[in-house]
Amino acid sequence: GKIEITSQNHGFVVDPDSLPDDVEISHISLFDHSVEGLRHKSKPAFCVQYHPESSPGPHDSRYLFERFTALMNQGRS
């Protein structure tokens, strides 16, 4: 339900029809409708195919860094 401004680097794309059932699409480009992010349904793994900026500059993707940190902390316990 949100839009992020990101830097793109499309040297390859993910074929959504090739994804296994335990992987879901989490981000889609509004520009070219390519898959921009994936999330594993049962394992602590996710990815994005763009350059999430943390700082300095835009903070649109900061939640990705927070999610990653939370997954690492969950893995410790």
XYZ file of N, CA and C in Angstrom:
231
model
N 0.792 -1.203 0.000
C 0.000 0.000 0.000
C 0.833 1.265 0.000
N 2.148 1.158 -0.242
C 3.012 2.344 -0.260
C 3.828 2.368 -1.544
N 4.305 3.544 -1.873
C 5.173 3.725 -3.035
C 6.520 4.217 -2.545
N 7.604 3.660 -3.102
C 8.956 4.076 -2.762
C 9.648 4.614 -4.004
N 10.467 5.616 -3.814
C 11.327 6.110 -4.883
C 12.645 5.358 -4.743
N 13.055 4.636 -5.796
C 14.237 3.790 -5.712
C 15.130 3.983 -6.929
N 16.370 3.562 -6.780
C 17.314 3.520 -7.897
C 17.258 2.128 -8.490
N 17.041 2.053 -9.793
C 16.876 0.764 -10.458
C 18.175 0.311 -11.114
N 18.319 -0.997 -11.209
C 19.442 -1.612 -11.898
C 18.923 -2.918 -12.482
N 18.327 -2.862 -13.653
C 17.672 -4.023 -14.239
C 18.572 -4.736 -15.243
N 19.579 -5.431 -14.748
C 20.391 -6.273 -15.612
C 19.731 -7.618 -15.832
N 18.728 -7.937 -15.004
C 17.977 -9.179 -15.127
C 16.615 -8.964 -14.482
N 15.692 -9.873 -14.746
C 14.370 -9.803 -14.129
C 13.976 -11.197 -13.630
N 13.063 -11.233 -12.687
C 12.531 -12.477 -12.156
C 11.241 -12.800 -12.898
N 11.134 -14.024 -13.382
C 9.910 -14.491 -14.023
C 8.950 -14.919 -12.919
N 7.858 -14.187 -12.710
C 6.955 -14.525 -11.605
C 6.387 -15.936 -11.711
N 6.256 -16.466 -12.908
C 5.725 -17.814 -13.091
C 6.715 -18.905 -12.680
N 7.976 -18.520 -12.473
C 8.997 -19.502 -12.108
C 9.161 -19.642 -10.596
N 8.434 -18.849 -9.822
C 8.614 -18.862 -8.370
C 7.951 -20.085 -7.741
N 8.629 -20.687 -6.762
C 7.999 -21.805 -6.054
C 6.844 -21.305 -5.178
N 6.009 -22.216 -4.728
C 4.827 -21.841 -3.950
C 5.152 -21.186 -2.617
N 6.342 -21.454 -2.063
C 6.684 -20.887 -0.760
C 7.386 -19.529 -0.849
N 7.398 -18.933 -2.036
C 7.958 -17.593 -2.235
C 6.870 -16.702 -2.811
N 6.717 -15.508 -2.214
C 5.700 -14.588 -2.713
C 6.323 -13.264 -3.129
N 5.689 -12.597 -4.051
C 6.129 -11.286 -4.519
C 5.720 -10.251 -3.485
N 6.672 -9.429 -3.067
C 6.389 -8.392 -2.072
C 6.436 -6.980 -2.657
N 7.147 -6.805 -3.765
C 7.290 -5.495 -4.392
C 7.189 -5.639 -5.910
N 6.482 -4.719 -6.540
C 6.353 -4.689 -8.004
C 6.624 -3.264 -8.476
N 7.385 -3.140 -9.540
C 7.679 -1.831 -10.112
C 6.435 -1.266 -10.797
N 6.078 -0.054 -10.466
C 4.957 0.600 -11.137
C 5.370 1.102 -12.520
N 6.670 1.194 -12.744
C 7.191 1.681 -14.019
C 7.062 0.624 -15.112
N 7.597 -0.584 -14.846
C 7.594 -1.623 -15.889
C 6.962 -2.932 -15.417
N 6.374 -2.937 -14.237
C 5.673 -4.092 -13.666
C 6.591 -5.295 -13.417
N 7.893 -5.050 -13.287
C 8.816 -6.137 -12.980
C 8.763 -6.454 -11.485
N 9.163 -7.673 -11.152
C 9.226 -8.096 -9.755
C 10.384 -7.354 -9.097
N 10.106 -6.651 -8.022
C 11.124 -5.865 -7.325
C 11.482 -6.431 -5.960
N 10.662 -7.340 -5.439
C 10.957 -7.910 -4.127
C 10.266 -9.240 -3.934
N 10.915 -10.096 -3.143
C 10.387 -11.422 -2.839
C 10.466 -11.664 -1.336
N 9.595 -12.537 -0.849
C 9.590 -12.917 0.564
C 9.295 -14.408 0.643
N 10.087 -15.109 1.465
C 9.828 -16.531 1.694
C 8.717 -16.635 2.729
N 7.767 -17.528 2.501
C 6.596 -17.622 3.376
C 6.887 -18.282 4.717
N 7.893 -19.165 4.782
C 8.137 -19.878 6.034
C 9.549 -19.717 6.591
N 10.441 -19.118 5.829
C 11.819 -18.921 6.289
C 12.098 -17.429 6.426
N 13.041 -17.047 7.278
C 13.353 -15.624 7.479
C 14.234 -15.071 6.356
N 13.638 -14.938 5.179
C 14.401 -14.462 4.026
C 13.528 -13.574 3.150
N 14.108 -12.483 2.682
C 13.446 -11.592 1.737
C 14.517 -10.884 0.924
N 14.112 -10.272 -0.183
C 15.064 -9.550 -1.014
C 14.340 -8.462 -1.796
N 15.096 -7.490 -2.245
C 14.590 -6.473 -3.162
C 15.581 -6.323 -4.299
N 15.076 -6.000 -5.472
C 15.924 -5.803 -6.633
C 15.942 -4.321 -6.979
N 16.426 -3.554 -6.063
C 16.683 -2.133 -6.266
C 17.640 -1.715 -5.172
N 18.021 -0.484 -5.181
C 18.995 -0.005 -4.210
C 18.268 0.712 -3.082
N 17.995 0.022 -1.964
C 17.341 0.712 -0.852
C 18.307 1.704 -0.218
N 17.864 2.912 -0.105
C 18.686 3.957 0.487
C 18.430 4.008 1.980
N 19.477 4.143 2.762
C 19.303 4.277 4.199
C 19.600 5.704 4.610
N 20.837 6.126 4.448
C 21.160 7.525 4.730
C 22.555 7.783 4.213
N 22.945 8.956 3.875
C 22.083 10.140 3.870
C 21.103 10.080 2.697
N 20.079 10.839 2.810
C 19.119 10.914 1.708
C 17.774 10.341 2.071
N 17.052 9.822 1.081
C 15.709 9.311 1.322
C 15.715 8.162 2.327
N 14.639 8.054 3.062
C 14.516 6.990 4.052
C 13.338 6.075 3.724
N 12.892 6.070 2.465
C 11.729 5.283 2.056
C 11.882 3.802 2.405
N 13.082 3.282 2.297
C 13.303 1.843 2.457
C 13.882 1.474 3.817
N 13.856 2.385 4.752
C 14.432 2.089 6.075
C 13.763 0.867 6.710
N 12.479 0.665 6.445
C 11.770 -0.475 7.017
C 12.405 -1.799 6.606
N 13.066 -1.857 5.438
C 13.740 -3.082 5.013
C 14.913 -3.399 5.932
N 15.664 -2.374 6.313
C 16.785 -2.570 7.225
C 16.271 -2.977 8.608
N 15.159 -2.395 9.038
C 14.565 -2.759 10.322
C 14.056 -4.197 10.286
N 13.446 -4.609 9.176
C 12.969 -5.986 9.036
C 14.141 -6.961 9.076
N 15.227 -6.623 8.366
C 16.407 -7.478 8.340
C 16.993 -7.634 9.744
N 17.114 -6.543 10.470
C 17.633 -6.585 11.828
C 16.730 -7.423 12.730
N 15.409 -7.277 12.597
C 14.476 -8.065 13.402
C 14.621 -9.554 13.098
N 14.796 -9.926 11.824
C 14.981 -11.328 11.463
C 16.274 -11.886 12.057
N 17.326 -11.089 12.067
C 18.591 -11.549 12.677
C 18.412 -11.756 14.181
N 17.710 -10.829 14.845
C 17.485 -10.960 16.284
C 16.603 -12.168 16.600
N 15.614 -12.451 15.759
C 14.772 -13.635 15.965
C 15.591 -14.914 15.813
N 16.539 -14.903 14.887
C 17.372 -16.068 14.647
C 18.294 -16.378 15.811
N 18.621 -15.370 16.608
C 19.489 -15.570 17.776
C 18.768 -16.305 18.891
N 17.472 -16.101 18.980
C 16.745 -16.700 20.118
C 16.171 -18.046 19.803
